[in-house]
Amino acid sequence: MRFGAEVEVAVTADRAAALALADELAPDVREALAALLAEVPYATYASLVPRPHPTAVAALAVRPSRAANLARLARTPRTAPVVVLDQPRNLGNAGAVIRLAAGFGATGVVTTGTLDPWHPTVVRGGAGLHFATAVERLSVGELPAGPVFALDPEGEDIRALELPDDALLAFGSERSGLSSELRARADHLVALPMRPQVSSYNLATSVAMTLYHWSTTGGAPA
Ligand SMILES: C[S@@+](CC[C@H](N)C(=O)[O-])C[C@H]1O[C@@H](n2cnc3c(N)ncnc32)[C@H](O)[C@@H]1O
């Protein structure tokens, strides 16, 4: 709700507890939540969700349309990078990356390949932050314009580079790294500092380091 999600329905089995939680953690959306939130019996709540949550709150928000996401990704001048996950496999990594992108104010997170970045497990891993950044699945050919900085241990040391705000920061899959299609679209190969005995970092950790580097060389979260 804080990032403009269109929440159509919100229910809870304990309205007082949910509003107390909002008072504590999200006072800025408390009023809007109070206007929406309906109390229902616990059994009704539990029948609506695949896995009950200790807060006993369930809500239904409208997923932004592909057209709206494409417009956000294509808008120029771009003031913060787009993160591209090239054929990721792990839903937890994708969720963690969306949370990172939201935190750093990235323009969006694009995935290529078969993983659905709006899969319920990814949405849960993203802690509700899918509404704070544009999240879309595209082919490499559909990527928005901008210089592609592809992260690869064989690349140029990131510490020698400044990452521009309009960059596409691309990361390879957990199993096989960057695809040949993405490599062909890359303008720069960039490496994170790592001892030679270590083969690679975790995908989400690599995104964290790269966005942090971007934030220290110009761009920064608002
Ligand atoms: C788990 S790694 C992929 C490892 C894979 N076995 C491979 O052959 O590349 C996932 C992605 O994180 C990024 N990454 C991991 N360690 C990196 C490093 N030291 N420098 C640059 N990128 C790195 C790359 O984009 C990589 O494709």
XYZ file of C-alpha atoms and ligand atoms in Angstrom:
249
model
C 0.000 0.000 0.000
C 2.889 2.324 0.803
C 4.129 2.059 -2.788
C 0.724 2.541 -4.382
C -0.470 -1.063 -4.637
C -4.157 -1.190 -5.522
C -5.451 -3.347 -2.682
C -9.002 -4.464 -3.426
C -9.734 -6.698 -0.445
C -8.112 -7.091 2.961
C -9.368 -9.431 5.674
C -8.105 -10.524 9.053
C -9.157 -12.828 11.850
C -8.084 -10.188 14.411
C -8.712 -6.605 13.303
C -7.507 -5.005 16.568
C -4.189 -6.894 16.417
C -3.678 -6.057 12.737
C -4.296 -2.361 13.330
C -2.010 -2.385 16.380
C 0.675 -3.870 14.134
C 0.068 -1.120 11.582
C 0.383 1.491 14.353
C 3.736 0.004 15.255
C 5.218 -0.763 11.823
C 3.330 1.231 9.207
C 1.529 4.224 10.738
C 1.572 5.982 7.328
C -0.850 3.423 5.859
C -2.858 2.744 9.028
C -5.805 4.893 8.032
C -6.082 3.421 4.532
C -5.785 -0.079 5.974
C -8.441 0.584 8.611
C -10.853 1.668 5.881
C -10.325 -1.591 3.975
C -9.800 -4.245 6.605
C -12.725 -6.562 7.361
C -12.771 -9.052 10.233
C -13.695 -12.618 9.323
C -13.704 -15.891 11.312
C -10.275 -17.573 11.434
C -11.581 -20.513 9.371
C -12.609 -18.104 6.592
C -9.187 -16.433 6.664
C -7.404 -19.819 6.605
C -9.501 -20.978 3.635
C -8.278 -17.991 1.580
C -4.512 -18.470 1.878
C -2.248 -21.368 0.904
C -0.293 -21.023 4.171
C -1.736 -19.167 7.181
C 0.483 -16.380 8.552
C 0.828 -15.479 12.265
C -0.730 -12.041 11.566
C -3.856 -13.720 10.092
C -4.089 -10.985 7.449
C -4.853 -11.705 3.792
C -5.191 -9.148 1.031
C -5.738 -9.077 -2.675
C -3.813 -6.477 -4.714
C -3.948 -5.828 -8.443
C -0.838 -6.956 -10.301
C 0.437 -4.044 -12.426
C -0.191 -4.710 -16.128
C 2.641 -5.706 -18.442
C 2.038 -2.469 -20.383
C 2.433 -0.375 -17.220
C 5.651 -2.199 -16.284
C 7.061 -1.840 -19.805
C 6.330 1.895 -19.692
C 8.130 2.229 -16.327
C 11.122 0.259 -17.628
C 11.344 2.284 -20.855
C 10.901 5.746 -19.297
C 13.849 8.068 -19.978
C 16.002 9.529 -18.621
C 16.367 6.517 -16.315
C 17.470 7.623 -12.860
C 18.290 4.174 -11.454
C 19.400 0.884 -13.017
C 17.267 -2.060 -14.082
C 18.346 -5.406 -12.609
C 18.216 -8.265 -15.122
C 18.223 -11.840 -13.839
C 19.127 -14.020 -16.809
C 17.284 -17.350 -16.505
C 17.246 -17.539 -12.700
C 16.135 -20.843 -11.140
C 15.691 -20.134 -7.445
C 12.456 -18.452 -6.356
C 14.023 -17.340 -3.060
C 16.839 -15.551 -4.881
C 14.343 -13.740 -7.111
C 12.354 -12.552 -4.079
C 15.503 -11.380 -2.296
C 16.569 -9.449 -5.415
C 13.186 -7.679 -5.679
C 13.541 -6.641 -2.033
C 17.046 -5.308 -2.773
C 15.868 -3.466 -5.874
C 13.082 -1.847 -3.856
C 15.528 -0.810 -1.143
C 17.962 0.782 -3.566
C 15.199 2.412 -5.629
C 16.103 0.455 -8.781
C 13.837 1.065 -11.774
C 12.865 -2.581 -12.008
C 13.728 -6.264 -11.959
C 13.453 -8.148 -15.225
C 13.806 -11.911 -15.489
C 14.480 -13.874 -18.656
C 13.635 -17.568 -18.985
C 10.886 -19.612 -17.378
C 10.821 -18.417 -13.746
C 7.703 -16.345 -13.008
C 8.815 -13.315 -10.943
C 5.214 -13.031 -9.666
C 5.155 -16.636 -8.372
C 3.665 -16.667 -4.829
C 6.980 -17.818 -3.336
C 8.778 -14.896 -5.015
C 6.111 -12.453 -3.810
C 6.549 -13.763 -0.264
C 10.358 -13.524 -0.558
C 9.990 -9.960 -1.861
C 8.158 -9.000 1.355
C 5.393 -7.186 -0.549
C 7.865 -4.972 -2.404
C 6.805 -6.068 -5.912
C 4.809 -2.842 -5.931
C 7.882 -0.682 -5.227
C 9.706 -1.482 -8.477
C 8.672 -2.720 -11.946
C 8.778 -6.543 -11.994
C 8.404 -8.241 -15.365
C 9.518 -11.262 -17.382
C 10.977 -10.403 -20.814
C 13.100 -12.049 -23.489
C 16.649 -10.738 -24.006
C 15.418 -9.142 -27.246
C 12.751 -7.204 -25.321
C 15.118 -5.670 -22.724
C 14.797 -1.894 -22.399
C 17.435 0.363 -23.961
C 20.585 1.150 -22.005
C 24.164 -0.038 -21.562
C 24.329 -3.630 -20.287
C 26.826 -4.288 -17.507
C 26.882 -8.086 -17.165
C 28.303 -9.510 -13.961
C 30.812 -12.293 -14.463
C 33.879 -13.340 -12.441
C 35.970 -13.022 -15.642
C 35.070 -9.354 -16.115
C 36.716 -6.059 -15.286
C 37.013 -5.229 -11.561
C 33.859 -3.322 -10.518
C 35.943 -1.101 -8.222
C 37.477 0.542 -11.309
C 34.062 1.395 -12.764
C 31.236 3.823 -12.256
C 27.860 2.276 -13.034
C 25.579 4.771 -14.813
C 22.010 5.374 -13.673
C 20.609 4.077 -16.978
C 22.537 0.782 -16.749
C 21.008 -2.647 -17.118
C 22.808 -4.737 -14.495
C 22.646 -8.346 -15.661
C 23.296 -11.473 -13.590
C 23.540 -15.084 -14.718
C 21.670 -18.129 -13.507
C 22.682 -19.965 -10.357
C 23.705 -23.053 -12.284
C 25.288 -21.886 -15.514
C 25.964 -18.145 -15.317
C 25.176 -15.743 -18.161
C 23.514 -17.144 -21.303
C 25.188 -16.652 -24.695
C 22.246 -14.453 -25.742
C 22.762 -12.103 -22.806
C 26.532 -12.073 -23.318
C 25.958 -10.998 -26.916
C 23.874 -8.017 -25.673
C 26.456 -7.036 -22.975
C 28.501 -3.846 -23.342
C 30.751 -4.580 -20.336
C 31.652 -7.669 -18.310
C 32.105 -6.736 -14.660
C 33.645 -8.771 -11.807
C 33.100 -8.524 -8.069
C 36.258 -8.859 -5.990
C 36.670 -12.521 -5.016
C 39.602 -14.766 -4.062
C 40.572 -17.032 -6.968
C 39.896 -20.189 -4.932
C 36.190 -19.257 -4.675
C 34.180 -20.007 -7.826
C 31.268 -17.583 -7.398
C 28.965 -15.707 -5.049
C 25.280 -16.342 -4.535
C 23.093 -14.545 -7.085
C 21.212 -12.270 -4.661
C 24.432 -11.434 -2.824
C 26.002 -10.397 -6.141
C 23.060 -8.097 -6.850
C 23.409 -6.572 -3.376
C 27.097 -5.795 -3.868
C 26.514 -4.341 -7.332
C 23.630 -2.086 -6.292
C 25.643 -0.961 -3.284
C 28.535 -0.096 -5.595
C 26.161 1.876 -7.832
C 24.843 3.751 -4.773
C 28.353 4.765 -3.699
C 29.398 6.065 -7.117
C 26.565 8.449 -7.792
C 23.120 6.921 -7.554
C 21.519 6.554 -4.167
C 18.219 5.586 -2.628
C 15.990 8.627 -2.109
C 25.943 -18.400 -8.532
S 26.600 -17.392 -9.785
C 26.717 -18.485 -11.178
C 27.727 -19.518 -11.042
C 27.792 -20.399 -12.249
N 28.143 -21.724 -11.853
C 28.728 -19.890 -13.332
O 29.280 -20.729 -13.987
O 28.872 -18.707 -13.566
C 25.251 -16.388 -10.288
C 25.624 -15.082 -10.902
O 26.126 -14.206 -9.900
C 27.058 -13.315 -10.478
N 28.348 -13.507 -9.795
C 28.670 -14.387 -8.842
N 29.932 -14.211 -8.420
C 30.440 -13.178 -9.157
C 31.685 -12.486 -9.207
N 32.703 -12.791 -8.410
N 31.811 -11.470 -10.079
C 30.811 -11.110 -10.895
N 29.617 -11.720 -10.888
C 29.414 -12.735 -10.027
C 27.151 -13.638 -11.949
O 26.283 -12.829 -12.682
C 26.710 -15.098 -11.957
O 26.256 -15.489 -13.222
